[in-house]
Coordinates of C-alpha atoms and ligand atoms in Angstrom, one line a residue:
M25 CA 81.5 130.2 102.0
A26 CA 84.5 129.9 104.3
G27 CA 87.6 131.9 103.2
L28 CA 91.1 130.4 102.9
D29 CA 92.1 131.4 106.4
E30 CA 89.1 129.6 107.9
I31 CA 89.6 126.6 105.8
M32 CA 93.3 126.4 106.9
E33 CA 92.2 126.6 110.5
N34 CA 89.6 123.8 110.0
V35 CA 92.1 121.5 108.2
A36 CA 94.7 122.1 110.9
L37 CA 92.0 121.2 113.5
A38 CA 91.2 118.0 111.7
N39 CA 94.9 117.1 111.7
R40 CA 95.0 117.6 115.5
M41 CA 91.9 115.5 115.8
L42 CA 93.6 112.5 114.3
F43 CA 95.9 112.5 117.4
E44 CA 92.9 112.8 119.7
M45 CA 91.2 110.0 117.9
E46 CA 94.3 107.8 118.6
L47 CA 94.7 107.3 114.9
A48 CA 98.3 108.4 115.4
D49 CA 100.4 108.0 118.5
A50 CA 104.0 107.9 119.8
S51 CA 105.8 106.5 116.7
T52 CA 103.3 107.7 114.1
I53 CA 102.5 111.2 115.4
E54 CA 104.1 113.0 112.5
R55 CA 102.8 110.5 109.9
G56 CA 99.7 111.4 108.1
H57 CA 97.6 114.3 106.9
V58 CA 94.2 115.6 106.1
S59 CA 93.5 117.4 102.8
Y60 CA 90.5 119.5 101.8
R61 CA 89.5 120.7 98.3
L62 CA 89.0 124.5 98.0
P63 CA 85.3 125.0 97.2
D64 CA 86.1 128.0 94.8
E65 CA 89.0 126.3 93.1
P66 CA 88.3 122.6 92.7
G67 CA 91.7 121.9 91.2
R68 CA 93.4 122.9 94.4
F69 CA 93.4 121.7 98.0
V70 CA 94.8 122.5 101.4
I71 CA 97.0 120.0 103.2
K72 CA 99.3 119.8 106.2
G73 CA 103.0 120.5 105.3
L74 CA 105.8 118.1 106.2
G75 CA 107.2 118.2 109.7
P76 CA 104.9 119.1 112.6
A77 CA 103.4 116.4 114.8
L78 CA 99.7 116.0 114.1
S79 CA 99.0 117.2 117.7
Q80 CA 101.0 120.4 117.0
T81 CA 99.6 121.3 113.6
Y82 CA 98.2 124.8 113.1
A83 CA 97.1 127.0 110.2
E84 CA 100.6 128.2 109.6
H85 CA 101.7 124.7 108.6
M86 CA 99.2 124.5 105.8
V87 CA 100.1 124.6 102.1
V88 CA 97.9 124.9 99.0
V89 CA 98.6 122.2 96.4
N90 CA 97.2 121.6 92.9
T91 CA 95.7 118.3 91.8
D92 CA 98.9 117.4 89.9
G93 CA 100.6 117.4 93.3
F94 CA 102.6 120.6 93.1
K95 CA 102.8 123.4 95.7
V96 CA 100.8 126.5 94.8
S97 CA 101.3 128.6 97.9
G98 CA 102.3 128.4 101.6
P99 CA 105.2 129.3 103.8
P100 CA 108.5 128.9 101.9
E101 CA 110.0 126.7 104.6
M102 CA 107.1 124.4 104.5
N103 CA 107.6 121.4 102.2
L104 CA 104.9 119.2 100.9
P105 CA 104.3 115.9 102.7
N106 CA 106.1 113.0 101.1
E107 CA 102.9 111.3 100.2
V108 CA 101.0 114.3 98.7
K109 CA 100.4 112.3 95.5
M110 CA 98.0 110.1 97.3
H111 CA 95.8 113.2 97.9
S112 CA 96.3 114.8 94.5
C113 CA 95.5 111.7 92.5
L114 CA 92.4 110.9 94.5
L115 CA 91.1 114.5 94.5
R116 CA 91.8 114.7 90.7
E117 CA 90.2 111.4 89.8
R118 CA 87.2 111.7 92.1
P119 CA 85.3 115.0 91.7
E120 CA 82.6 113.8 94.1
I121 CA 85.0 113.7 97.1
N122 CA 86.5 116.8 98.8
S123 CA 88.7 115.4 101.5
V124 CA 91.3 112.7 101.9
V125 CA 92.7 111.4 105.2
H126 CA 95.9 109.3 105.4
V127 CA 97.4 107.9 108.6
H128 CA 99.2 104.8 109.8
P129 CA 96.7 103.4 112.4
R130 CA 98.1 100.5 114.3
Y131 CA 95.3 97.9 114.1
T132 CA 94.7 98.6 110.4
V133 CA 98.4 98.2 109.6
L134 CA 98.6 95.0 111.7
M135 CA 95.6 93.4 110.0
S136 CA 96.8 94.5 106.5
V137 CA 99.8 92.2 107.1
L138 CA 98.0 89.4 109.0
Q139 CA 94.9 89.0 107.0
E140 CA 94.2 89.8 103.3
Q141 CA 90.8 91.2 103.9
L142 CA 88.8 92.7 106.8
G143 CA 85.3 91.4 107.6
P144 CA 82.5 93.5 109.1
M145 CA 82.5 92.8 112.9
C146 CA 80.3 95.6 114.2
I147 CA 77.9 98.2 112.9
E148 CA 80.3 101.1 113.3
G149 CA 81.9 101.4 109.8
M150 CA 79.8 98.6 108.3
P151 CA 78.9 100.8 105.3
L152 CA 82.6 100.7 104.3
F153 CA 82.2 97.1 103.3
A154 CA 79.4 97.8 100.8
K155 CA 81.8 99.4 98.4
G156 CA 84.7 97.1 99.4
I157 CA 88.0 97.9 101.1
P158 CA 90.8 97.2 98.6
M159 CA 94.5 96.8 99.5
F160 CA 97.6 98.3 98.0
L161 CA 100.0 95.3 98.3
S162 CA 103.2 97.1 99.3
P163 CA 104.5 99.1 102.3
R164 CA 106.3 101.6 100.0
L165 CA 105.3 105.2 100.5
I166 CA 103.1 106.8 97.9
I167 CA 105.7 109.2 96.7
H168 CA 105.4 109.0 92.9
E169 CA 102.6 109.7 90.5
K170 CA 102.3 106.1 89.3
D171 CA 101.7 104.9 92.9
G172 CA 99.2 107.7 93.6
A173 CA 97.4 106.7 90.4
E174 CA 97.4 103.1 91.4
V175 CA 95.9 103.9 94.8
A176 CA 93.1 105.9 93.0
E177 CA 92.5 103.1 90.5
L178 CA 92.5 100.3 93.1
M179 CA 90.1 102.3 95.3
G180 CA 87.6 102.9 92.5
E181 CA 84.4 104.2 94.3
S182 CA 85.4 102.8 97.7
D183 CA 85.7 105.1 100.7
A184 CA 88.7 103.4 102.2
I185 CA 91.9 101.6 101.0
M186 CA 94.4 99.7 103.2
L187 CA 98.1 100.1 102.4
Q188 CA 99.8 96.9 103.4
G189 CA 102.2 97.2 106.3
H190 CA 101.9 101.0 106.0
G191 CA 98.5 102.6 106.7
A192 CA 95.3 103.6 105.0
A193 CA 93.5 106.3 103.1
T194 CA 89.9 107.3 103.4
V195 CA 87.8 109.8 101.5
G196 CA 84.6 111.7 101.9
A197 CA 82.4 114.4 100.6
D198 CA 83.7 116.6 103.5
M199 CA 86.3 116.3 106.2
E200 CA 83.9 114.8 108.7
D201 CA 83.0 111.9 106.4
A202 CA 86.7 111.2 105.5
M203 CA 87.8 111.4 109.2
L204 CA 84.9 109.2 110.4
N205 CA 85.6 106.7 107.7
M206 CA 89.2 106.4 109.0
L207 CA 88.0 106.2 112.6
H208 CA 85.6 103.4 111.7
L209 CA 88.1 101.5 109.5
E210 CA 90.4 101.4 112.5
E211 CA 87.6 100.2 114.8
Q212 CA 86.8 97.4 112.3
A213 CA 90.5 96.5 112.1
K214 CA 90.7 96.3 115.9
M215 CA 87.6 94.1 116.1
N216 CA 89.1 91.8 113.4
Y217 CA 92.3 91.7 115.4
L218 CA 90.5 90.6 118.5
A219 CA 88.6 88.0 116.6
F220 CA 91.8 86.8 114.9
C221 CA 93.4 86.4 118.4
A222 CA 90.4 84.6 119.8
V223 CA 89.7 82.0 117.1
G224 CA 92.2 82.5 114.2
R225 CA 92.0 83.7 110.6
D226 CA 88.6 82.0 109.9
H227 CA 86.7 83.9 112.5
A228 CA 83.0 84.7 111.9
V229 CA 81.9 88.0 110.4
I230 CA 78.6 89.8 110.0
T231 CA 77.1 88.2 106.9
P232 CA 75.9 90.1 103.8
E233 CA 72.3 89.1 104.7
Q234 CA 72.7 90.6 108.1
R235 CA 74.1 93.8 106.6
Q236 CA 71.1 94.0 104.3
E237 CA 68.8 93.5 107.2
F238 CA 70.5 96.3 109.1
I239 CA 70.2 98.7 106.1
A240 CA 66.5 97.8 105.5
N241 CA 65.7 98.4 109.1
M242 CA 67.4 101.8 109.2
R243 CA 65.3 102.8 106.2
T244 CA 62.2 102.3 108.3
L245 CA 63.4 105.0 110.8
P246 CA 61.3 107.8 109.3
E247 CA 58.2 105.6 109.8
A248 CA 58.8 105.4 113.6
E249 CA 56.0 107.6 114.9
H250 CA 57.4 107.8 118.4
L251 CA 60.7 109.3 117.1
K252 CA 59.2 111.8 114.7
P253 CA 59.3 115.0 116.8
E254 CA 63.0 114.7 117.3
L255 CA 63.8 113.1 114.0
A256 CA 66.8 115.0 112.6
P257 CA 68.3 114.4 109.1
T258 CA 70.6 111.4 109.1
P259 CA 73.5 111.6 109.4
R260 CA 73.4 114.6 111.7
K261 CA 76.4 117.0 111.2
P262 CA 78.4 117.8 113.1
S263 CA 78.1 114.4 114.7
G264 CA 78.7 113.9 118.4
I265 CA 81.9 112.1 117.6
W266 CA 83.1 115.1 115.5
S267 CA 82.1 117.6 118.2
H268 CA 83.8 115.7 121.0
Y269 CA 87.1 115.4 119.2
A270 CA 87.0 118.9 117.8
E271 CA 86.7 120.2 121.4
M272 CA 89.5 117.9 122.6
A273 CA 91.8 119.1 119.8
D274 CA 90.9 122.8 120.4
M275 CA 91.9 122.8 124.1
Ligands
ZN13 ZN1 102.0 107.0 104.9

């Protein structure tokens, strides 16, 4: 199992990847953070401290926090991020997740103001809709325990929540799942925006029946004789997306 130093390197890398994935840019480059639960101490997690741009985040910027949202260890000069309660509340309330991602991605923010709900517009990220994508109906930052608790309650078992006029949070069993959920949420928001511009609020979406057909078809994958020699576990990890952006963020 990875030691604390290695975990801090990996969490720092994931933070840099958010920039490479264009989930943070010029005005939002210091907004957001990835957290990861310590495998040996499930009541604690590693998160990026306050200050550095996502593109300039390294292991020395990491802090260890408990699931009540208080700093346990880390450089004395490194404060907790303002919105640490979003991470602590989600990691405390949901033992099945080990990572939380929060950023302010532009299309997601835009659509959270323009349209009450996103609809599925492409297959990338379509599973997010199965559990629903709730909305926190305020742009205020998640500074206090009551707001972190409300985010966790609204989210329920969902993998993503939109924060109106502010950003989003996504979760996963590991950092890759949590990061790809955010990448795909933003892709869906972008597709919704384009549809909104083309035909307005009442644009078509992929129907629940079509989603079911997609899922049923994917379940037949192991039966495809011609694919069997190369058939790898689905999803493969690390995915091509993860490998690409990890390399970009490591250069
Ligand atoms: Zn925020």
